């Protein structure tokens, strides 16, 4: 039997927050019961390796209530550029430990039943995640561009890839870019891309979504 879940996601920017709103709509309209409520708190972008912990703590200060889970959803690219000698697994373990230490005591008025906090990385960034939402030719064209520019070893910066991202990935910015991803077919497409070993992009957040889908569909 499914159990109602109330989940808080701290995300990196406005695009991710808009996607969380799509997820909230999905769970409301495409599951038998509204058993998942997702609330978001936005870091407003511009995080750095040196300030991401303080930005997370600041974002949580404005949130009150009881939650079953707390998820931190970030892009791994800036951490990989900083710690290029470490594997992605080592980077995640290091960041997870730092988050756990920082959030031993949550802000007053915020309670989370299941600690430690779950860290979810996009590998490598939000554009990679969005390409998986489209799937098909889009994700493969974007992957080809990324491979040509060594993205999986030394992740590209936005100033370098923006023009190509706008060309390959439809509707990359704004509220409208997420409107196609509100149904079960596209949620399944995202999960399928994340599990496809031929696709080099992945996201821990998709694993998080997949688990919720398994519990609610």
Coordinates of N, CA and C in Angstrom, one line a residue:
X1 N 0.8 -1.2 0.0 CA 0.0 0.0 0.0 C 0.9 1.2 0.0
X2 N 0.5 2.2 -0.8 CA 1.3 3.4 -1.0 C 1.1 4.3 0.3
X3 N 2.1 5.0 0.6 CA 2.0 6.0 1.8 C 2.2 7.4 1.3
X4 N 1.4 8.3 1.8 CA 1.5 9.7 1.4 C 2.9 10.2 1.7
X5 N 3.5 11.0 0.8 CA 4.8 11.6 1.0 C 4.8 13.1 0.7
X6 N 5.5 13.8 1.6 CA 5.6 15.2 1.4 C 7.1 15.5 1.3
X7 N 7.5 16.0 0.2 CA 8.9 16.1 -0.2 C 9.3 17.5 -0.4
X8 N 10.5 17.9 0.1 CA 11.0 19.2 -0.1 C 12.3 19.1 -1.0
X9 N 12.3 19.8 -2.1 CA 13.5 19.8 -3.0 C 14.1 21.1 -3.0
X10 N 15.4 21.2 -2.7 CA 16.2 22.5 -2.8 C 16.9 22.4 -4.1
X11 N 16.6 23.3 -5.1 CA 17.1 23.2 -6.4 C 18.0 24.4 -6.7
X12 N 18.7 24.3 -7.8 CA 19.7 25.3 -8.1 C 19.2 26.6 -8.7
X13 N 18.2 26.5 -9.6 CA 17.7 27.7 -10.2 C 16.2 27.6 -10.6
X14 N 15.8 28.6 -11.4 CA 14.4 28.8 -11.8 C 14.0 27.7 -12.7
X15 N 14.8 27.2 -13.6 CA 14.4 26.1 -14.6 C 14.1 24.9 -13.8
X16 N 14.9 24.5 -12.8 CA 14.7 23.3 -12.0 C 13.4 23.5 -11.2
X17 N 13.2 24.7 -10.7 CA 11.9 24.9 -9.9 C 10.7 24.8 -10.8
X18 N 10.8 25.2 -12.1 CA 9.7 25.0 -13.0 C 9.4 23.6 -13.3
X19 N 10.5 22.8 -13.4 CA 10.3 21.4 -13.6 C 9.7 20.7 -12.4
X20 N 10.0 21.1 -11.2 CA 9.4 20.5 -10.0 C 7.9 20.8 -10.0
X21 N 7.5 22.0 -10.5 CA 6.1 22.3 -10.6 C 5.4 21.3 -11.6
X22 N 6.1 21.0 -12.7 CA 5.6 20.0 -13.6 C 5.4 18.7 -12.9
X23 N 6.4 18.3 -12.1 CA 6.3 17.0 -11.4 C 5.1 17.0 -10.5
X24 N 4.9 18.1 -9.8 CA 3.8 18.2 -8.9 C 2.5 18.0 -9.6
X25 N 2.4 18.7 -10.8 CA 1.2 18.5 -11.6 C 1.0 17.1 -12.1
X26 N 2.1 16.4 -12.4 CA 2.1 15.0 -12.9 C 1.6 14.1 -11.8
X27 N 2.1 14.3 -10.6 CA 1.6 13.4 -9.5 C 0.2 13.7 -9.1
X28 N -0.2 14.9 -9.3 CA -1.6 15.2 -9.0 C -2.6 14.6 -10.0
X29 N -2.2 14.6 -11.3 CA -3.1 14.3 -12.4 C -3.0 12.9 -13.0
X30 N -1.8 12.3 -12.8 CA -1.5 11.0 -13.5 C -1.3 9.8 -12.5
X31 N -1.5 10.1 -11.2 CA -1.5 8.9 -10.3 C -2.9 8.7 -9.7
X32 N -3.1 7.5 -9.3 CA -4.5 7.2 -8.8 C -4.9 8.1 -7.6
X33 N -3.9 8.4 -6.8 CA -4.2 9.2 -5.6 C -3.0 10.3 -5.5
X34 N -3.4 11.5 -5.0 CA -2.4 12.5 -4.8 C -1.6 12.1 -3.6
X35 N -0.6 11.3 -3.7 CA 0.1 10.8 -2.5 C 1.5 11.4 -2.4
X36 N 1.9 12.2 -3.5 CA 3.2 12.9 -3.4 C 2.9 14.4 -3.6
X37 N 3.4 15.2 -2.7 CA 3.4 16.6 -2.8 C 4.9 17.1 -2.8
X38 N 5.3 17.8 -3.8 CA 6.7 18.3 -3.9 C 6.7 19.8 -3.7
X39 N 7.5 20.2 -2.8 CA 7.6 21.7 -2.6 C 9.1 22.0 -2.9
X40 N 9.3 23.2 -3.5 CA 10.7 23.5 -3.9 C 11.1 24.8 -3.2
X41 N 12.4 24.9 -3.0 CA 13.1 26.1 -2.6 C 14.3 26.4 -3.5
X42 N 14.4 27.6 -4.1 CA 15.3 27.9 -5.2 C 16.5 28.6 -4.7
X43 N 17.7 28.1 -5.1 CA 18.9 28.8 -4.7 C 19.2 30.0 -5.6
X44 N 18.4 30.2 -6.6 CA 18.5 31.3 -7.5 C 19.8 31.4 -8.3
X45 N 20.4 30.2 -8.6 CA 21.6 30.1 -9.4 C 22.8 30.7 -8.9
X46 N 23.9 30.7 -9.6 CA 25.1 31.4 -9.3 C 25.8 30.8 -8.1
X47 N 25.6 29.5 -7.8 CA 26.3 28.9 -6.6 C 27.7 28.6 -7.0
X48 N 28.6 28.5 -6.1 CA 30.0 28.1 -6.3 C 30.3 27.0 -5.3
X49 N 31.5 26.4 -5.6 CA 31.9 25.3 -4.7 C 32.1 25.8 -3.3
X50 N 32.5 27.1 -3.1 CA 32.8 27.6 -1.8 C 31.5 28.1 -1.1
X51 N 30.4 28.3 -1.8 CA 29.3 28.9 -1.1 C 28.0 28.0 -1.2
X52 N 28.1 26.9 -1.8 CA 26.9 26.1 -2.0 C 26.2 25.7 -0.6
X53 N 27.0 25.4 0.4 CA 26.5 25.0 1.7 C 25.7 26.1 2.3
X54 N 26.4 27.3 2.3 CA 25.7 28.4 2.9 C 24.4 28.8 2.2
X55 N 24.5 28.7 0.8 CA 23.3 29.0 0.0 C 22.1 28.0 0.3
X56 N 22.5 26.7 0.5 CA 21.4 25.7 0.9 C 20.8 26.1 2.3
X57 N 21.7 26.4 3.2 CA 21.2 26.7 4.6 C 20.3 28.0 4.5
X58 N 20.7 29.0 3.7 CA 19.9 30.2 3.6 C 18.5 29.9 3.0
X59 N 18.5 29.0 1.9 CA 17.3 28.6 1.3 C 16.3 27.9 2.2
X60 N 16.9 27.2 3.2 CA 16.0 26.4 4.1 C 15.4 27.2 5.2
X61 N 16.1 28.4 5.4 CA 15.6 29.3 6.5 C 14.2 29.8 6.3
X62 N 13.8 29.9 5.0 CA 12.4 30.4 4.7 C 11.4 29.3 4.6
X63 N 11.8 28.0 4.9 CA 10.8 26.9 4.7 C 10.4 26.4 6.1
X64 N 9.1 26.2 6.3 CA 8.6 25.7 7.5 C 7.7 24.5 7.2
X65 N 7.6 23.6 8.1 CA 6.7 22.4 7.9 C 7.4 21.1 8.2
X66 N 6.5 20.1 8.1 CA 7.0 18.7 8.3 C 7.1 18.0 6.9
X67 N 8.3 17.4 6.6 CA 8.5 16.7 5.4 C 9.0 15.3 5.6
X68 N 8.7 14.4 4.7 CA 9.2 13.1 4.8 C 10.6 13.0 4.3
X69 N 10.9 13.8 3.2 CA 12.3 13.7 2.7 C 12.7 15.1 2.2
X70 N 14.0 15.3 2.3 CA 14.6 16.5 1.8 C 15.7 16.2 0.8
X71 N 15.6 16.7 -0.4 CA 16.5 16.4 -1.5 C 17.2 17.7 -2.0
X72 N 18.5 17.6 -2.1 CA 19.2 18.8 -2.7 C 19.6 18.4 -4.1
X73 N 19.1 19.2 -5.1 CA 19.3 18.9 -6.5 C 20.2 19.9 -7.2
X74 N 21.4 19.5 -7.5 CA 22.5 20.4 -8.0 C 23.1 19.8 -9.3
X75 N 23.7 20.7 -10.1 CA 24.6 20.2 -11.2 C 26.0 19.9 -10.7
X76 N 26.6 18.8 -11.2 CA 27.9 18.4 -10.7 C 29.0 19.2 -11.5
X77 N 28.7 19.9 -12.6 CA 29.8 20.4 -13.4 C 30.7 21.3 -12.7
X78 N 30.2 22.2 -11.9 CA 31.2 23.2 -11.2 C 32.1 22.4 -10.2
X79 N 31.6 21.4 -9.6 CA 32.4 20.6 -8.7 C 33.4 19.8 -9.5
X80 N 33.0 19.3 -10.6 CA 34.0 18.5 -11.5 C 35.1 19.4 -12.0
X81 N 34.8 20.6 -12.4 CA 35.8 21.5 -12.8 C 36.8 21.8 -11.7
X82 N 36.3 21.9 -10.5 CA 37.1 22.3 -9.3 C 38.0 21.1 -8.9
X83 N 37.3 19.9 -8.9 CA 38.0 18.7 -8.5 C 38.2 17.7 -9.6
X84 N 38.8 18.1 -10.6 CA 38.9 17.3 -11.8 C 39.7 16.0 -11.6
X85 N 40.5 15.9 -10.5 CA 41.3 14.7 -10.2 C 40.5 13.7 -9.5
X86 N 39.2 14.0 -9.1 CA 38.4 13.1 -8.4 C 37.3 12.5 -9.4
X87 N 36.9 11.3 -9.1 CA 35.8 10.7 -9.8 C 34.5 11.3 -9.4
X88 N 33.5 11.1 -10.2 CA 32.1 11.6 -9.9 C 31.6 11.0 -8.6
X89 N 31.9 9.8 -8.4 CA 31.5 9.1 -7.1 C 32.2 9.7 -5.9
X90 N 33.5 10.0 -6.1 CA 34.2 10.7 -5.0 C 33.7 12.1 -4.7
X91 N 33.4 12.8 -5.7 CA 32.9 14.2 -5.6 C 31.5 14.1 -4.9
X92 N 30.6 13.2 -5.3 CA 29.3 13.1 -4.6 C 29.5 12.7 -3.1
X93 N 30.3 11.8 -2.8 CA 30.5 11.4 -1.4 C 31.1 12.5 -0.6
X94 N 32.0 13.3 -1.2 CA 32.5 14.4 -0.4 C 31.4 15.5 -0.2
X95 N 30.7 15.8 -1.2 CA 29.6 16.8 -1.0 C 28.5 16.3 -0.1
X96 N 28.1 15.0 -0.2 CA 27.1 14.5 0.6 C 27.5 14.6 2.1
X97 N 28.8 14.3 2.4 CA 29.3 14.4 3.8 C 29.2 15.8 4.3
X98 N 29.6 16.8 3.4 CA 29.6 18.2 3.8 C 28.1 18.6 4.1
X99 N 27.2 18.2 3.2 CA 25.8 18.6 3.4 C 25.3 17.9 4.7
X100 N 25.6 16.7 5.0 CA 25.2 16.0 6.2 C 25.7 16.7 7.5
X101 N 26.9 17.1 7.4 CA 27.5 17.9 8.6 C 26.8 19.2 8.8
X102 N 26.5 19.9 7.6 CA 26.0 21.2 7.7 C 24.5 21.2 8.2
X103 N 23.8 20.2 7.9 CA 22.4 20.1 8.1 C 22.0 19.2 9.3
X104 N 23.0 18.9 10.2 CA 22.7 18.1 11.4 C 21.5 18.8 12.1
X105 N 21.6 20.1 12.2 CA 20.5 20.9 12.9 C 19.8 21.7 11.8
X106 N 18.6 21.4 11.5 CA 17.8 22.1 10.5 C 17.3 23.4 11.1
X107 N 16.9 24.4 10.2 CA 16.4 25.6 10.7 C 15.1 25.4 11.6
X108 N 14.9 26.3 12.5 CA 13.7 26.2 13.3 C 12.4 26.2 12.5
X109 N 11.5 25.3 12.8 CA 10.2 25.2 12.1 C 10.3 24.3 10.9
X110 N 11.4 23.7 10.6 CA 11.5 22.7 9.5 C 11.9 21.4 10.1
X111 N 11.1 20.4 9.8 CA 11.3 19.1 10.3 C 11.3 18.1 9.1
X112 N 12.3 17.2 9.1 CA 12.4 16.1 8.1 C 12.5 14.8 8.7
X113 N 11.6 13.9 8.4 CA 11.6 12.6 9.1 C 12.7 11.7 8.7
X114 N 13.1 11.7 7.4 CA 14.1 10.7 6.9 C 15.4 11.5 6.6
X115 N 16.3 11.4 7.6 CA 17.6 12.0 7.4 C 18.6 10.9 7.3
X116 N 19.8 11.0 6.6 CA 20.3 12.2 6.1 C 19.6 12.7 4.8
X117 N 20.0 13.9 4.5 CA 19.5 14.6 3.3 C 20.0 13.8 2.1
X118 N 19.1 13.7 1.0 CA 19.5 13.1 -0.2 C 20.1 14.1 -1.2
X119 N 21.3 13.9 -1.6 CA 22.0 14.7 -2.6 C 21.7 14.1 -4.0
X120 N 21.2 14.9 -4.9 CA 21.0 14.4 -6.3 C 21.7 15.3 -7.2
X121 N 22.7 14.8 -8.0 CA 23.4 15.5 -9.0 C 22.9 15.2 -10.4
X122 N 22.9 16.3 -11.2 CA 22.8 16.1 -12.7 C 24.2 15.9 -13.2
X123 N 24.4 14.9 -14.0 CA 25.7 14.7 -14.6 C 25.7 15.0 -16.1
X124 N 26.1 16.2 -16.6 CA 26.8 17.2 -15.8 C 26.0 18.4 -15.4
X125 N 25.0 18.8 -16.2 CA 24.3 20.1 -15.9 C 22.8 20.0 -16.3
X126 N 22.1 21.2 -16.2 CA 20.7 21.2 -16.4 C 20.4 21.0 -17.9
X127 N 21.3 21.5 -18.8 CA 21.0 21.3 -20.2 C 21.1 19.8 -20.6
X128 N 22.0 19.1 -19.9 CA 22.1 17.6 -20.1 C 20.8 17.0 -19.7
X129 N 20.3 17.4 -18.5 CA 19.0 16.9 -18.0 C 17.9 17.1 -19.0
X130 N 17.8 18.4 -19.5 CA 16.7 18.8 -20.4 C 16.8 18.0 -21.7
X131 N 18.0 17.7 -22.2 CA 18.1 16.9 -23.4 C 17.5 15.5 -23.2
X132 N 17.7 15.0 -22.0 CA 17.1 13.7 -21.7 C 15.6 13.7 -21.6
X133 N 15.0 14.9 -21.2 CA 13.6 15.0 -21.2 C 13.0 14.9 -22.6
X134 N 13.8 15.5 -23.6 CA 13.4 15.4 -25.0 C 13.6 14.0 -25.6
X135 N 14.8 13.4 -25.2 CA 15.1 12.1 -25.7 C 15.3 12.1 -27.2
X136 N 15.3 10.9 -27.8 CA 15.4 10.8 -29.3 C 16.6 11.5 -29.9
X137 N 16.4 12.1 -31.0 CA 17.5 12.8 -31.7 C 18.1 13.9 -30.9
X138 N 17.3 14.6 -30.1 CA 17.8 15.7 -29.3 C 18.9 15.3 -28.4
X139 N 18.7 14.2 -27.6 CA 19.7 13.8 -26.7 C 21.0 13.3 -27.4
X140 N 20.8 12.7 -28.5 CA 22.0 12.1 -29.2 C 22.8 13.3 -29.9
X141 N 22.1 14.3 -30.4 CA 22.8 15.4 -31.0 C 23.5 16.2 -30.0
X142 N 22.9 16.4 -28.8 CA 23.5 17.1 -27.7 C 24.7 16.3 -27.2
X143 N 24.6 15.0 -27.1 CA 25.7 14.2 -26.6 C 26.9 14.2 -27.6
X144 N 26.6 14.2 -28.9 CA 27.7 14.3 -29.9 C 28.5 15.6 -29.7
X145 N 27.7 16.7 -29.6 CA 28.4 18.0 -29.3 C 29.2 18.0 -28.1
X146 N 28.7 17.4 -27.0 CA 29.4 17.4 -25.7 C 30.7 16.5 -25.8
X147 N 30.6 15.4 -26.5 CA 31.7 14.5 -26.7 C 32.8 15.3 -27.5
X148 N 32.4 16.0 -28.5 CA 33.4 16.7 -29.3 C 34.2 17.7 -28.5
X149 N 33.5 18.2 -27.5 CA 34.1 19.3 -26.7 C 34.6 18.8 -25.3
X150 N 34.8 17.5 -25.1 CA 35.4 16.9 -23.9 C 34.6 17.2 -22.7
X151 N 33.2 17.4 -22.8 CA 32.4 17.8 -21.7 C 32.4 16.8 -20.6
X152 N 32.6 15.5 -20.8 CA 32.5 14.5 -19.8 C 33.8 14.4 -19.0
X153 N 34.8 15.0 -19.4 CA 36.1 15.1 -18.7 C 36.3 16.5 -18.0
X154 N 36.0 17.5 -18.8 CA 36.1 18.9 -18.3 C 34.9 19.6 -18.8
X155 N 33.8 19.6 -17.9 CA 32.5 20.2 -18.3 C 32.6 21.6 -18.9
X156 N 31.9 21.8 -20.0 CA 31.8 23.1 -20.6 C 31.1 24.1 -19.7
X157 N 31.4 25.4 -19.9 CA 30.8 26.4 -19.2 C 29.7 27.0 -20.1
X158 N 28.7 27.6 -19.5 CA 27.5 28.1 -20.3 C 27.9 29.1 -21.4
X159 N 28.8 29.9 -21.2 CA 29.2 30.9 -22.2 C 29.7 30.2 -23.5
X160 N 30.3 29.0 -23.3 CA 30.8 28.3 -24.5 C 29.6 27.6 -25.2
X161 N 28.7 26.9 -24.5 CA 27.8 26.0 -25.1 C 26.4 26.7 -25.4
X162 N 26.2 27.9 -24.9 CA 24.8 28.4 -25.0 C 24.2 28.4 -26.4
X163 N 25.0 28.9 -27.4 CA 24.5 29.0 -28.7 C 24.1 27.6 -29.3
X164 N 24.9 26.6 -29.0 CA 24.6 25.3 -29.5 C 23.5 24.7 -28.8
X165 N 23.4 24.9 -27.5 CA 22.3 24.4 -26.7 C 20.9 25.0 -27.2
X166 N 20.9 26.3 -27.5 CA 19.7 26.9 -28.1 C 19.3 26.3 -29.4
X167 N 20.3 25.9 -30.2 CA 20.0 25.3 -31.5 C 19.5 23.9 -31.4
X168 N 20.1 23.1 -30.5 CA 19.8 21.7 -30.4 C 18.6 21.4 -29.5
X169 N 18.5 22.0 -28.4 CA 17.5 21.7 -27.4 C 16.3 22.7 -27.5
X170 N 15.2 22.2 -27.9 CA 14.0 23.1 -28.1 C 13.6 23.8 -26.8
X171 N 13.2 25.0 -26.9 CA 12.6 25.7 -25.7 C 13.4 25.5 -24.4
X172 N 14.7 26.0 -24.5 CA 15.6 25.7 -23.4 C 15.3 26.6 -22.1
X173 N 14.6 27.7 -22.3 CA 14.4 28.6 -21.2 C 13.0 29.0 -21.1
X174 N 12.6 29.5 -19.9 CA 11.2 30.0 -19.6 C 10.3 28.9 -19.2
X175 N 9.1 29.3 -18.8 CA 8.1 28.3 -18.3 C 7.7 27.4 -19.3
X176 N 7.6 27.8 -20.6 CA 7.0 27.0 -21.7 C 7.9 25.8 -22.0
X177 N 9.2 25.8 -21.6 CA 10.1 24.7 -22.0 C 9.7 23.4 -21.3
X178 N 8.9 23.5 -20.2 CA 8.6 22.2 -19.5 C 7.2 21.7 -19.8
X179 N 6.4 22.4 -20.6 CA 5.0 22.1 -20.7 C 4.8 20.7 -21.4
X180 N 5.8 20.2 -22.2 CA 5.7 18.9 -22.8 C 6.0 17.8 -21.9
X181 N 6.4 18.0 -20.7 CA 6.9 17.0 -19.8 C 5.9 16.7 -18.7
X182 N 4.6 16.9 -18.9 CA 3.7 16.8 -17.8 C 2.9 15.4 -17.8
X183 N 3.3 14.5 -18.7 CA 2.5 13.3 -18.8 C 3.4 12.0 -18.6
X184 N 2.7 10.9 -18.4 CA 3.4 9.7 -18.0 C 4.4 9.2 -19.1
X185 N 4.0 9.5 -20.4 CA 4.9 9.1 -21.5 C 6.3 9.8 -21.4
X186 N 6.3 11.1 -21.1 CA 7.5 11.8 -21.1 C 8.3 11.5 -19.8
X187 N 7.6 11.3 -18.7 CA 8.3 10.8 -17.5 C 9.0 9.5 -17.7
X188 N 8.3 8.6 -18.4 CA 8.9 7.3 -18.7 C 10.1 7.5 -19.7
X189 N 10.0 8.4 -20.6 CA 11.1 8.7 -21.6 C 12.3 9.2 -20.8
X190 N 12.1 10.1 -19.9 CA 13.3 10.6 -19.1 C 13.9 9.4 -18.3
X191 N 13.1 8.6 -17.7 CA 13.7 7.5 -16.9 C 14.4 6.5 -17.9
X192 N 13.8 6.3 -19.1 CA 14.5 5.4 -20.0 C 15.8 5.9 -20.5
X193 N 15.9 7.2 -20.7 CA 17.2 7.8 -21.1 C 18.2 7.7 -20.0
X194 N 17.8 7.8 -18.8 CA 18.7 7.7 -17.6 C 19.2 6.3 -17.5
X195 N 18.5 5.3 -17.9 CA 18.9 3.9 -17.7 C 19.7 3.4 -19.0
X196 N 19.7 4.2 -20.1 CA 20.3 3.8 -21.3 C 21.8 4.0 -21.2
X197 N 22.5 2.9 -21.3 CA 24.0 3.0 -21.2 C 24.7 3.7 -22.4
X198 N 23.9 3.8 -23.5 CA 24.5 4.5 -24.7 C 24.4 6.0 -24.5
X199 N 23.6 6.4 -23.5 CA 23.5 7.9 -23.2 C 24.4 8.2 -22.0
X200 N 25.3 9.1 -22.2 CA 26.3 9.4 -21.2 C 25.8 10.4 -20.2
X201 N 24.7 11.0 -20.4 CA 24.1 11.9 -19.4 C 23.4 11.0 -18.4
X202 N 23.3 11.5 -17.2 CA 22.4 10.9 -16.2 C 22.1 11.9 -15.1
X203 N 21.2 11.5 -14.2 CA 20.8 12.3 -13.1 C 20.3 11.5 -11.9
X204 N 20.9 11.8 -10.8 CA 20.4 11.1 -9.6 C 18.9 11.5 -9.3
X205 N 18.5 12.7 -9.8 CA 17.2 13.1 -9.5 C 16.2 12.3 -10.3
X206 N 16.6 11.8 -11.5 CA 15.7 10.9 -12.2 C 15.5 9.6 -11.5
X207 N 16.6 9.1 -10.8 CA 16.4 7.9 -10.0 C 15.4 8.2 -8.8
X208 N 15.5 9.4 -8.3 CA 14.6 9.8 -7.3 C 13.1 9.8 -7.8
X209 N 12.9 10.4 -9.0 CA 11.6 10.4 -9.6 C 11.1 9.0 -9.9
X210 N 12.0 8.2 -10.4 CA 11.6 6.8 -10.8 C 11.1 6.1 -9.6
X211 N 11.8 6.2 -8.4 CA 11.3 5.5 -7.2 C 9.9 6.0 -6.8
X212 N 9.7 7.3 -6.9 CA 8.3 7.8 -6.6 C 7.3 7.3 -7.6
X213 N 7.6 7.2 -8.8 CA 6.7 6.7 -9.8 C 6.3 5.3 -9.5
X214 N 7.4 4.5 -9.2 CA 7.1 3.1 -8.9 C 6.2 2.9 -7.7
X215 N 6.3 3.9 -6.8 CA 5.5 3.8 -5.6 C 4.0 4.3 -5.8
X216 N 3.8 5.0 -6.9 CA 2.5 5.7 -7.0 C 1.7 5.2 -8.2
X217 N 2.3 4.6 -9.2 CA 1.6 4.2 -10.5 C 1.0 2.8 -10.3

